[in-house]
JSON list of C-alpha atoms in Angstrom, two decimals:
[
{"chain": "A", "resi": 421, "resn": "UNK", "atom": "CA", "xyz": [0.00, 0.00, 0.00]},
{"chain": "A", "resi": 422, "resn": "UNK", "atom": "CA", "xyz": [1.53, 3.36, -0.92]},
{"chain": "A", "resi": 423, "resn": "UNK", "atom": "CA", "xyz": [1.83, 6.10, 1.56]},
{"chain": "A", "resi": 424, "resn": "UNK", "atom": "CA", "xyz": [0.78, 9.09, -0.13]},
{"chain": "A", "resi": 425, "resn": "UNK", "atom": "CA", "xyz": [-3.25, 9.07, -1.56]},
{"chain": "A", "resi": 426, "resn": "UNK", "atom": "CA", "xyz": [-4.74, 11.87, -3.26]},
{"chain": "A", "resi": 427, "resn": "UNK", "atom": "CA", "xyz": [-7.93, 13.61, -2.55]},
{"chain": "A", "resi": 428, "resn": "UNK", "atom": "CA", "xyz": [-10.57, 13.60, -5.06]},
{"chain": "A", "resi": 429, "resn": "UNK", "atom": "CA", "xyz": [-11.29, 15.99, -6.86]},
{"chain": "A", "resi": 430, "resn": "UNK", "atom": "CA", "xyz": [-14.44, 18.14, -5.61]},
{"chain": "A", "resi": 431, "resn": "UNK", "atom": "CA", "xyz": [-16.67, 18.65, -9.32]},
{"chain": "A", "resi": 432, "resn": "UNK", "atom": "CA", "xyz": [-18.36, 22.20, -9.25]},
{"chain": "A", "resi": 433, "resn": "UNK", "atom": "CA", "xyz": [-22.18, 22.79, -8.11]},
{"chain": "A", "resi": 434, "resn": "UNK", "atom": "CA", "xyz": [-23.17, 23.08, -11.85]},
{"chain": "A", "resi": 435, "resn": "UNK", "atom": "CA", "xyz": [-21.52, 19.44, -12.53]},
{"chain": "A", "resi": 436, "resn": "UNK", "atom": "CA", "xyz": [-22.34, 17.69, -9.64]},
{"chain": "A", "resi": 437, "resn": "UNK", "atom": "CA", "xyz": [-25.83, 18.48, -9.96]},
{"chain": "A", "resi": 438, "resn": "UNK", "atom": "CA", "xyz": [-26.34, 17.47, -13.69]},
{"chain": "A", "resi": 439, "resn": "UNK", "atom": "CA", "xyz": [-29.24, 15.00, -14.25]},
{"chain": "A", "resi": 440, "resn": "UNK", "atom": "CA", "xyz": [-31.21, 13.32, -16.90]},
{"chain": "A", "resi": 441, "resn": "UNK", "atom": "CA", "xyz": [-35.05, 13.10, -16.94]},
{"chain": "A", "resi": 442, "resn": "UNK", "atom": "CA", "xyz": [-36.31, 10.10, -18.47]},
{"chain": "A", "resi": 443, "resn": "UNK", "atom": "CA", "xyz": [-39.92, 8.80, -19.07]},
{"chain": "A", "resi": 444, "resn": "UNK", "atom": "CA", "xyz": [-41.00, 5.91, -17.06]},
{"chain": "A", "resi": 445, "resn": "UNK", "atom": "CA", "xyz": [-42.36, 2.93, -18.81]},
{"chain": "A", "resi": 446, "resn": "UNK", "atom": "CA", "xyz": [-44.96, 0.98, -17.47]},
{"chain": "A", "resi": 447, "resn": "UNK", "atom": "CA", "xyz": [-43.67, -2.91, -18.95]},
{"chain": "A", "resi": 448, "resn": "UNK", "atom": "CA", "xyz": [-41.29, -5.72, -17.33]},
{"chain": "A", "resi": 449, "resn": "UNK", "atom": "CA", "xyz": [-37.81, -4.32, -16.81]},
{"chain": "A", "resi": 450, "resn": "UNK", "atom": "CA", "xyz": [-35.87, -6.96, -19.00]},
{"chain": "A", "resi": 451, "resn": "UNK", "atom": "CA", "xyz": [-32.15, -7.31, -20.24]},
{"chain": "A", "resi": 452, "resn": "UNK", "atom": "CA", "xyz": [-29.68, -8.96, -22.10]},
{"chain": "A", "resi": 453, "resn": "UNK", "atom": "CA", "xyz": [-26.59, -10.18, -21.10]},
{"chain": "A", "resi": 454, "resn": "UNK", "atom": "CA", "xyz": [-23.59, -10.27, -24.73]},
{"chain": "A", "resi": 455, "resn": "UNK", "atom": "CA", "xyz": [-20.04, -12.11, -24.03]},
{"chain": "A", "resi": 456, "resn": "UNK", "atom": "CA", "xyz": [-17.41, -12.18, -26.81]},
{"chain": "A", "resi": 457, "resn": "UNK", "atom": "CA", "xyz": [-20.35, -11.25, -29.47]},
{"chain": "A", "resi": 458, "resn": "UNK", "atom": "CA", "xyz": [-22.56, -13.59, -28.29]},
{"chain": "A", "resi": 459, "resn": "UNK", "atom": "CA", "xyz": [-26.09, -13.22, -26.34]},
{"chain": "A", "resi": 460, "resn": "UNK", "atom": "CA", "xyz": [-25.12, -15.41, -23.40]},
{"chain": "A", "resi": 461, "resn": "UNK", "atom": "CA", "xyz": [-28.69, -14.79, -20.86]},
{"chain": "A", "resi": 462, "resn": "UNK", "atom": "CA", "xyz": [-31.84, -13.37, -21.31]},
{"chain": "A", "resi": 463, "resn": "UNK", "atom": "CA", "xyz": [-33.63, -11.87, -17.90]},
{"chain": "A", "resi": 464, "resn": "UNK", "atom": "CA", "xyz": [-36.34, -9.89, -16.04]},
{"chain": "A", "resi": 465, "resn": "UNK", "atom": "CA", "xyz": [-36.04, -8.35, -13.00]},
{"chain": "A", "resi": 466, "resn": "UNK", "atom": "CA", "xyz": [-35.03, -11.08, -10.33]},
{"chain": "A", "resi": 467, "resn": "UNK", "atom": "CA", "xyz": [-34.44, -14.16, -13.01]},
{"chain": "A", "resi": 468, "resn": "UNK", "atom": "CA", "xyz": [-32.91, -15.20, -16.42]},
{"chain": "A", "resi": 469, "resn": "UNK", "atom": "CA", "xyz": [-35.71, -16.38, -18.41]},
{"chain": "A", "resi": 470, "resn": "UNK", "atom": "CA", "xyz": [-35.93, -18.62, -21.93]},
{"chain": "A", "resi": 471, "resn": "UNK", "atom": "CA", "xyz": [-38.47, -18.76, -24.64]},
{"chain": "A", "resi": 472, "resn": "UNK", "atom": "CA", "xyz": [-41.56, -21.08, -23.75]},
{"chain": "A", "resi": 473, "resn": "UNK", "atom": "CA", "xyz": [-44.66, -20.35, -22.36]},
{"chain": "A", "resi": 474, "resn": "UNK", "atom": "CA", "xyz": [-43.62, -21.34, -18.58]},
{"chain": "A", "resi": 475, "resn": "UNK", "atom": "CA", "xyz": [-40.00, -19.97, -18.83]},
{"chain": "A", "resi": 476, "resn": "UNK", "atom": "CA", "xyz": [-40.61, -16.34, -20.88]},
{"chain": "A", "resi": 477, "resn": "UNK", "atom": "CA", "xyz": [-41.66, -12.99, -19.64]},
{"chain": "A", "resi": 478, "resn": "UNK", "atom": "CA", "xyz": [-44.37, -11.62, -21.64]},
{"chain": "A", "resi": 479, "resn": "UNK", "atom": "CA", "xyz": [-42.30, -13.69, -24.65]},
{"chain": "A", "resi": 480, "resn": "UNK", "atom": "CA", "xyz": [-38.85, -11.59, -24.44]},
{"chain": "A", "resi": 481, "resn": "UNK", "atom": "CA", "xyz": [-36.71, -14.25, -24.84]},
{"chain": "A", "resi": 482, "resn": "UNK", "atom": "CA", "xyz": [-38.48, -15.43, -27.62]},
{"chain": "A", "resi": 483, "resn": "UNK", "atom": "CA", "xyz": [-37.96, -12.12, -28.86]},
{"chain": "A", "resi": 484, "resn": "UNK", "atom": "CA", "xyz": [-34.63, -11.64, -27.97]},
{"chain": "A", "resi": 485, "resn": "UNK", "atom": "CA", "xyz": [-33.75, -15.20, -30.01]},
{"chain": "A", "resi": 486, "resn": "UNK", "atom": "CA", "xyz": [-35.69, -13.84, -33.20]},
{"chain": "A", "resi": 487, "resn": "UNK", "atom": "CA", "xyz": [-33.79, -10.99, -33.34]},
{"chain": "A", "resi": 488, "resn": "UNK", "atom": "CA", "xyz": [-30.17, -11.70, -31.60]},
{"chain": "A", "resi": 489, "resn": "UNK", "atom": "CA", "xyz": [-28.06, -11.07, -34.90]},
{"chain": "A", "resi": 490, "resn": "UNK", "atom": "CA", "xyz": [-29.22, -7.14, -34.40]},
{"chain": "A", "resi": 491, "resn": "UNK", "atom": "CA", "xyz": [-29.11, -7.27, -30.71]},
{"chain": "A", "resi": 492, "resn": "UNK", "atom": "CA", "xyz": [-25.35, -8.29, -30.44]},
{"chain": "A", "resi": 493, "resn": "UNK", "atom": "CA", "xyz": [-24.66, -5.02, -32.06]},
{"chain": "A", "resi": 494, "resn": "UNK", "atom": "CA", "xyz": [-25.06, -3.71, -28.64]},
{"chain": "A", "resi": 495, "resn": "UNK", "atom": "CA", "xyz": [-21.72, -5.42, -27.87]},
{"chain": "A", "resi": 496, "resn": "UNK", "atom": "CA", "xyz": [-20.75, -6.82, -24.70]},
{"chain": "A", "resi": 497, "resn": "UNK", "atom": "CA", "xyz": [-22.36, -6.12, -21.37]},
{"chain": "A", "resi": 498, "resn": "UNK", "atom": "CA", "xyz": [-25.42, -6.73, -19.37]},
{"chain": "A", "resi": 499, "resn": "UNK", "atom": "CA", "xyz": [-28.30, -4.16, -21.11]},
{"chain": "A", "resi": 500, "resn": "UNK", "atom": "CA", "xyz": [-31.01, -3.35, -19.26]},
{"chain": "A", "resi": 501, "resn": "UNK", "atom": "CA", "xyz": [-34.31, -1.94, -20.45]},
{"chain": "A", "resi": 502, "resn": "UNK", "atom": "CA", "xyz": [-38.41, -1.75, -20.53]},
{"chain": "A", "resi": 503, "resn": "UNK", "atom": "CA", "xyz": [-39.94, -4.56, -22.30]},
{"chain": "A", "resi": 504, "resn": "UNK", "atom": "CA", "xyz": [-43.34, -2.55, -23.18]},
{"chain": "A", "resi": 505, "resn": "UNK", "atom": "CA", "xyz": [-46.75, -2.47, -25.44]},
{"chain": "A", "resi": 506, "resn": "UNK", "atom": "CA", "xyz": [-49.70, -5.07, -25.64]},
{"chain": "A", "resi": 507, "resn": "UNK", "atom": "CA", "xyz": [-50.73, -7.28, -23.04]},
{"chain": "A", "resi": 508, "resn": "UNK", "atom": "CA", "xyz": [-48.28, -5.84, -20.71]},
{"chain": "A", "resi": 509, "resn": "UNK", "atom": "CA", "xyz": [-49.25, -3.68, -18.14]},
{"chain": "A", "resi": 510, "resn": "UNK", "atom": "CA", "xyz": [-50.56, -0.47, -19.40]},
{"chain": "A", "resi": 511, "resn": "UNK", "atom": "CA", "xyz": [-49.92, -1.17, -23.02]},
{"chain": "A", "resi": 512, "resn": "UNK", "atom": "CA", "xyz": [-49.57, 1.98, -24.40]},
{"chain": "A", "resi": 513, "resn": "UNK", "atom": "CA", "xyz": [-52.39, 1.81, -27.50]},
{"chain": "A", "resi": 514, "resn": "UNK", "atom": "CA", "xyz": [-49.88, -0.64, -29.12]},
{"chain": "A", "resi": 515, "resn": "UNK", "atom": "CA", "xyz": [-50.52, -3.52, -31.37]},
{"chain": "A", "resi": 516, "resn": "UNK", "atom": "CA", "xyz": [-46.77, -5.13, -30.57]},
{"chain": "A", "resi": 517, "resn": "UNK", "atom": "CA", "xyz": [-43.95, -4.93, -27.98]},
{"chain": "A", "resi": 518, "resn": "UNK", "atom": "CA", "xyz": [-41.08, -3.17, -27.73]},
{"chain": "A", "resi": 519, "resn": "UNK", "atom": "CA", "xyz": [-38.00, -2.88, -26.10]},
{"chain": "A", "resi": 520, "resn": "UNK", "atom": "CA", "xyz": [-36.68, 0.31, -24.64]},
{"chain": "A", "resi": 521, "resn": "UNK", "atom": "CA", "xyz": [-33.08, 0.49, -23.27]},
{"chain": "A", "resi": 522, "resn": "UNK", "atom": "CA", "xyz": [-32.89, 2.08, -19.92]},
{"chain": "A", "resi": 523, "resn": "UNK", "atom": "CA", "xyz": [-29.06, 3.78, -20.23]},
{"chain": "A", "resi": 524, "resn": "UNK", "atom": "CA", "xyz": [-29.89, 6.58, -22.00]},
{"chain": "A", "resi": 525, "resn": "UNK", "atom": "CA", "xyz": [-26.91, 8.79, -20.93]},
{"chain": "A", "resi": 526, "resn": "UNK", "atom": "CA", "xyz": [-24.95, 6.12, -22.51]},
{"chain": "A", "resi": 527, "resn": "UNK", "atom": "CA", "xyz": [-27.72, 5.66, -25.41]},
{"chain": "A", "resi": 528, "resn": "UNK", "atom": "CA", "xyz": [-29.39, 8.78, -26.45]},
{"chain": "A", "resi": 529, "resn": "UNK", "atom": "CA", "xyz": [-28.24, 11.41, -28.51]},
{"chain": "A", "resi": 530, "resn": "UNK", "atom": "CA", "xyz": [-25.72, 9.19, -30.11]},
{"chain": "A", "resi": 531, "resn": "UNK", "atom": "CA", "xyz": [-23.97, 9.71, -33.12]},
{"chain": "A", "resi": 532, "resn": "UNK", "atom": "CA", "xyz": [-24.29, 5.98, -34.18]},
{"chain": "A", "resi": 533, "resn": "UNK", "atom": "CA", "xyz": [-24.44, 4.83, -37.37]},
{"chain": "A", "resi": 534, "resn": "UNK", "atom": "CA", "xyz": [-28.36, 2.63, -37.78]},
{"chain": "A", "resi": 535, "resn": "UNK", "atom": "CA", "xyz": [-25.68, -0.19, -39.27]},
{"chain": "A", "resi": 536, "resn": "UNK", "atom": "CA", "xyz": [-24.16, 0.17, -35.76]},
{"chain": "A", "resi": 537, "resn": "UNK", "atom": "CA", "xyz": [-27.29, 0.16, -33.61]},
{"chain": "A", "resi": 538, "resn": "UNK", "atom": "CA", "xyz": [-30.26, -2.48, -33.52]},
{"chain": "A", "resi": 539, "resn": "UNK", "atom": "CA", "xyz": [-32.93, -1.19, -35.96]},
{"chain": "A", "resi": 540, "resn": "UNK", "atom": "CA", "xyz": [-35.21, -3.65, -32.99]},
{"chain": "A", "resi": 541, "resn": "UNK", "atom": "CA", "xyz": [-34.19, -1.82, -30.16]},
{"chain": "A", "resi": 542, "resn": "UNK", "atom": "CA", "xyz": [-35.50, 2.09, -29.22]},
{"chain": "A", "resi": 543, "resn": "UNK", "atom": "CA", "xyz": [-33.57, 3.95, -25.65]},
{"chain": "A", "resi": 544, "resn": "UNK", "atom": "CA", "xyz": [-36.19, 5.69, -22.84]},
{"chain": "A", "resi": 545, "resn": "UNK", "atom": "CA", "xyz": [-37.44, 8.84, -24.33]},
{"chain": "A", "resi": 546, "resn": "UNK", "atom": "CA", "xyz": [-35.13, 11.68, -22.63]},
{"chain": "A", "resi": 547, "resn": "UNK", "atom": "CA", "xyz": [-37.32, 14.66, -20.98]},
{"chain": "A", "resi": 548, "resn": "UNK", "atom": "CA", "xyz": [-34.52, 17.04, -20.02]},
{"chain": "A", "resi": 549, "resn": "UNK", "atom": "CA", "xyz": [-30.98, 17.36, -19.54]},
{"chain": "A", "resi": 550, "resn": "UNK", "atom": "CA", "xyz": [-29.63, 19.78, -17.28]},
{"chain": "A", "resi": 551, "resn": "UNK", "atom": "CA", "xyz": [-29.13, 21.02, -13.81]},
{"chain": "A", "resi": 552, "resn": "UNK", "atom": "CA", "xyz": [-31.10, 19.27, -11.36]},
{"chain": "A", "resi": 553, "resn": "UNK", "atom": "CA", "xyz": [-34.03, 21.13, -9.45]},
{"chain": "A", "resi": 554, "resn": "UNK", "atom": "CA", "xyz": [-36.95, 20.52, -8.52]},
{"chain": "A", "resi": 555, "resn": "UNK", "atom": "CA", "xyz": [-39.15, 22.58, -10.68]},
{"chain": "A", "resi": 556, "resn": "UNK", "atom": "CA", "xyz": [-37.47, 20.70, -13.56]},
{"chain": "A", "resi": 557, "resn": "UNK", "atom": "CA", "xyz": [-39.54, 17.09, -11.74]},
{"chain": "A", "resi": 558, "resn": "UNK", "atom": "CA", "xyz": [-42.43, 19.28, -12.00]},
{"chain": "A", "resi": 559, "resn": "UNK", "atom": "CA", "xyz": [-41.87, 20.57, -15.73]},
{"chain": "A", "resi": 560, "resn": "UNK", "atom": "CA", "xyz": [-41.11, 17.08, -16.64]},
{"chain": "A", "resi": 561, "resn": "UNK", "atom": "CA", "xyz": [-44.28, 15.49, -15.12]},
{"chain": "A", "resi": 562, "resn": "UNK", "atom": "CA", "xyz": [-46.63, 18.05, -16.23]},
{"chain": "A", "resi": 563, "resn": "UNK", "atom": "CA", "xyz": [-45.54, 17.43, -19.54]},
{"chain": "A", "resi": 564, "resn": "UNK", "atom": "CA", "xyz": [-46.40, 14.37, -19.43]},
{"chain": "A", "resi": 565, "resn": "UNK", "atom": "CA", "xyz": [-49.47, 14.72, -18.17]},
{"chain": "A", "resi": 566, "resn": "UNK", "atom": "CA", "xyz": [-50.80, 17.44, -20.50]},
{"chain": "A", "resi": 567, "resn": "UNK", "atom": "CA", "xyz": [-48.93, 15.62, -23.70]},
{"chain": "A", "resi": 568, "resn": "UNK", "atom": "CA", "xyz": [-48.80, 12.22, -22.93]},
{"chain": "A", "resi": 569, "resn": "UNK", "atom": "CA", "xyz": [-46.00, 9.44, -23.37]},
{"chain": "A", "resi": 570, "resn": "UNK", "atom": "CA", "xyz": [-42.88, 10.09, -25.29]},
{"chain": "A", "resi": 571, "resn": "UNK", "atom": "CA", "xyz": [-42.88, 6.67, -26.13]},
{"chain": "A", "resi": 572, "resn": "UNK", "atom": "CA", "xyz": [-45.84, 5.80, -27.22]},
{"chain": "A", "resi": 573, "resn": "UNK", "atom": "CA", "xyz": [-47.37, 9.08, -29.36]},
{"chain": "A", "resi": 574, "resn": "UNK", "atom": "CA", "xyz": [-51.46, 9.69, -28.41]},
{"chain": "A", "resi": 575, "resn": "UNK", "atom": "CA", "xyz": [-50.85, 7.70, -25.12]},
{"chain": "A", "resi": 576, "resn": "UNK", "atom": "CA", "xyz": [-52.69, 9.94, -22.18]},
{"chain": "A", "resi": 577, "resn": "UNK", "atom": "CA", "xyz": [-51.84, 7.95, -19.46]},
{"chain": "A", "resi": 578, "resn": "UNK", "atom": "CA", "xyz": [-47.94, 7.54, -18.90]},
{"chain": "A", "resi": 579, "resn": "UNK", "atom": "CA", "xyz": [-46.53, 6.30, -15.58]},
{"chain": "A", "resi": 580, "resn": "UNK", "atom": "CA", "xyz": [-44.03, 8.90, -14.84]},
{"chain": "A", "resi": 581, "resn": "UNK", "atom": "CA", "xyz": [-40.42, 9.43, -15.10]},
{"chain": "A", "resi": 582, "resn": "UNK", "atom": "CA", "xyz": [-36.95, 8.75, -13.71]},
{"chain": "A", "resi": 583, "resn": "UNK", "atom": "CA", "xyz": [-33.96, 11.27, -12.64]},
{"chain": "A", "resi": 584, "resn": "UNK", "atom": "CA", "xyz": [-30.87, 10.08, -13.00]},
{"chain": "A", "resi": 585, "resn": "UNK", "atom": "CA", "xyz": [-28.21, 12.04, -11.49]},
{"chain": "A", "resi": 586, "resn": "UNK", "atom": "CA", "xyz": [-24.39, 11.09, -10.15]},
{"chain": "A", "resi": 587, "resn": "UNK", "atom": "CA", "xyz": [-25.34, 7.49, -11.23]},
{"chain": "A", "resi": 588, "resn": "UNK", "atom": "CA", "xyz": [-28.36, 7.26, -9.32]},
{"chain": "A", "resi": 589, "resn": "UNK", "atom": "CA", "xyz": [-31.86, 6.55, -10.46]},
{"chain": "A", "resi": 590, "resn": "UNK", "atom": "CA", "xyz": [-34.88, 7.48, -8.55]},
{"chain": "A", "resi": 591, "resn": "UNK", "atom": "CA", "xyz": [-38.61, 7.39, -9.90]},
{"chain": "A", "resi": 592, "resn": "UNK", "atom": "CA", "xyz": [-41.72, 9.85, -9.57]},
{"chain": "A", "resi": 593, "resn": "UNK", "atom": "CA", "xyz": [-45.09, 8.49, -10.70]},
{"chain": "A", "resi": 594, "resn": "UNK", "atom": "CA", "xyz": [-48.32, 10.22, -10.62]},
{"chain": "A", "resi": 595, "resn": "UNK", "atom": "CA", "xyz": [-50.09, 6.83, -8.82]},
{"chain": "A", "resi": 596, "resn": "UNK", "atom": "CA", "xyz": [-49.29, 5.66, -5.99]},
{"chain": "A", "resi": 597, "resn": "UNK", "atom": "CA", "xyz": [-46.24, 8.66, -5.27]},
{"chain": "A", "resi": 598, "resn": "UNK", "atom": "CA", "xyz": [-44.89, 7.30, -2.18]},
{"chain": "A", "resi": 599, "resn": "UNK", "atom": "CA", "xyz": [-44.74, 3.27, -4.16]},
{"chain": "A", "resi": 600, "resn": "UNK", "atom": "CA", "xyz": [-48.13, 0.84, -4.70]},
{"chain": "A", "resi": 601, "resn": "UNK", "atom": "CA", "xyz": [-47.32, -0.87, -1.53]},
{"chain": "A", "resi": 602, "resn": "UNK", "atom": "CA", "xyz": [-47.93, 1.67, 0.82]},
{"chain": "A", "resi": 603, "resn": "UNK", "atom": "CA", "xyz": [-50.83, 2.57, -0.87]},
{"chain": "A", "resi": 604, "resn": "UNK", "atom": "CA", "xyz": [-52.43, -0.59, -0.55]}
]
């Protein structure tokens, strides 16, 4: 162990207070797991999953097997997203699923070729960047409330939306503000 260790570095108000305001989709949080260019796991939540009606969630691994020649373009990692649209929980006024990627600092606003990207896979739809304050939680929900989903164009009822800031995610839902199990 060496003697000497330097202090961090303290970042400046305006940094350290960044965030990103993303909607909150209303599906089954899902991801994929790539190793050496290959889709290695397929998950939920809490367990890795496989196609078949007893072993799936809402069919994602099915989907995720369909379409894995696109979805290693992701390259390696564990990528986590929404798995969202008809017959899972709200639904959004969509005929199909789809799967949103939840990193969208990483994600969004990416200068990446569509060769380079899955042409299967969309990121969260970004609300605001910027310094973090609470009016900008307010700004972000009322929007939308009064415009509806990003994702899903013509959808009135979103769920919400997440702030990300200094790596941390935290959500803010119209229903059930303080989490569904309190409510109950």
């Amino acid at each position: 162990m060496s003697i000497f260790s330097a202090y961090p570095k303290t970042p400046r108000i305006s940094k350290a207070f960044w965030c990103i305001i993303t909607e909150k989709l209303d599906g089954t949080n899902a991801q994929i797991i790539i190793e050496n260019g290959q889709i290695v796991g397929v998950g939920s939540r809490s367990r890795l999953i496989t196609p078949g009606k007893l072993t799936d969630n809402y069919g994602f691994a099915g989907w995720v097997e369909q379409n894995a020649s696109e979805l290693v373009k992701l390259g390696d990692g564990r990528h986590f997203g929404e798995w969202y649209g008809n017959g899972i929980q709200r639904g959004y006024g969509l005929d199909h699923k789809r799967f949103a990627l939840f990193d969208a600092m990483r994600w969004s606003g990416r200068n990446v070729p569509p060769e380079e990207f899955p042409n299967c896979v969309e990121v969260v739809p970004v609300i605001y960047r910027g310094e973090y304050s609470p009016a900008k939680v307010t700004e972000a929900m009322e929007l939308l409330r009064y415009g509806g989903s990003y994702a899903a164009e013509g959808f009135m009822n979103p769920e919400g939306i997440i702030v990300e800031m200094n790596g941390q995610r935290a959500k803010h839902t119209f229903e059930h503000v303080d989490g569904k199990w309190l409510a109950a």
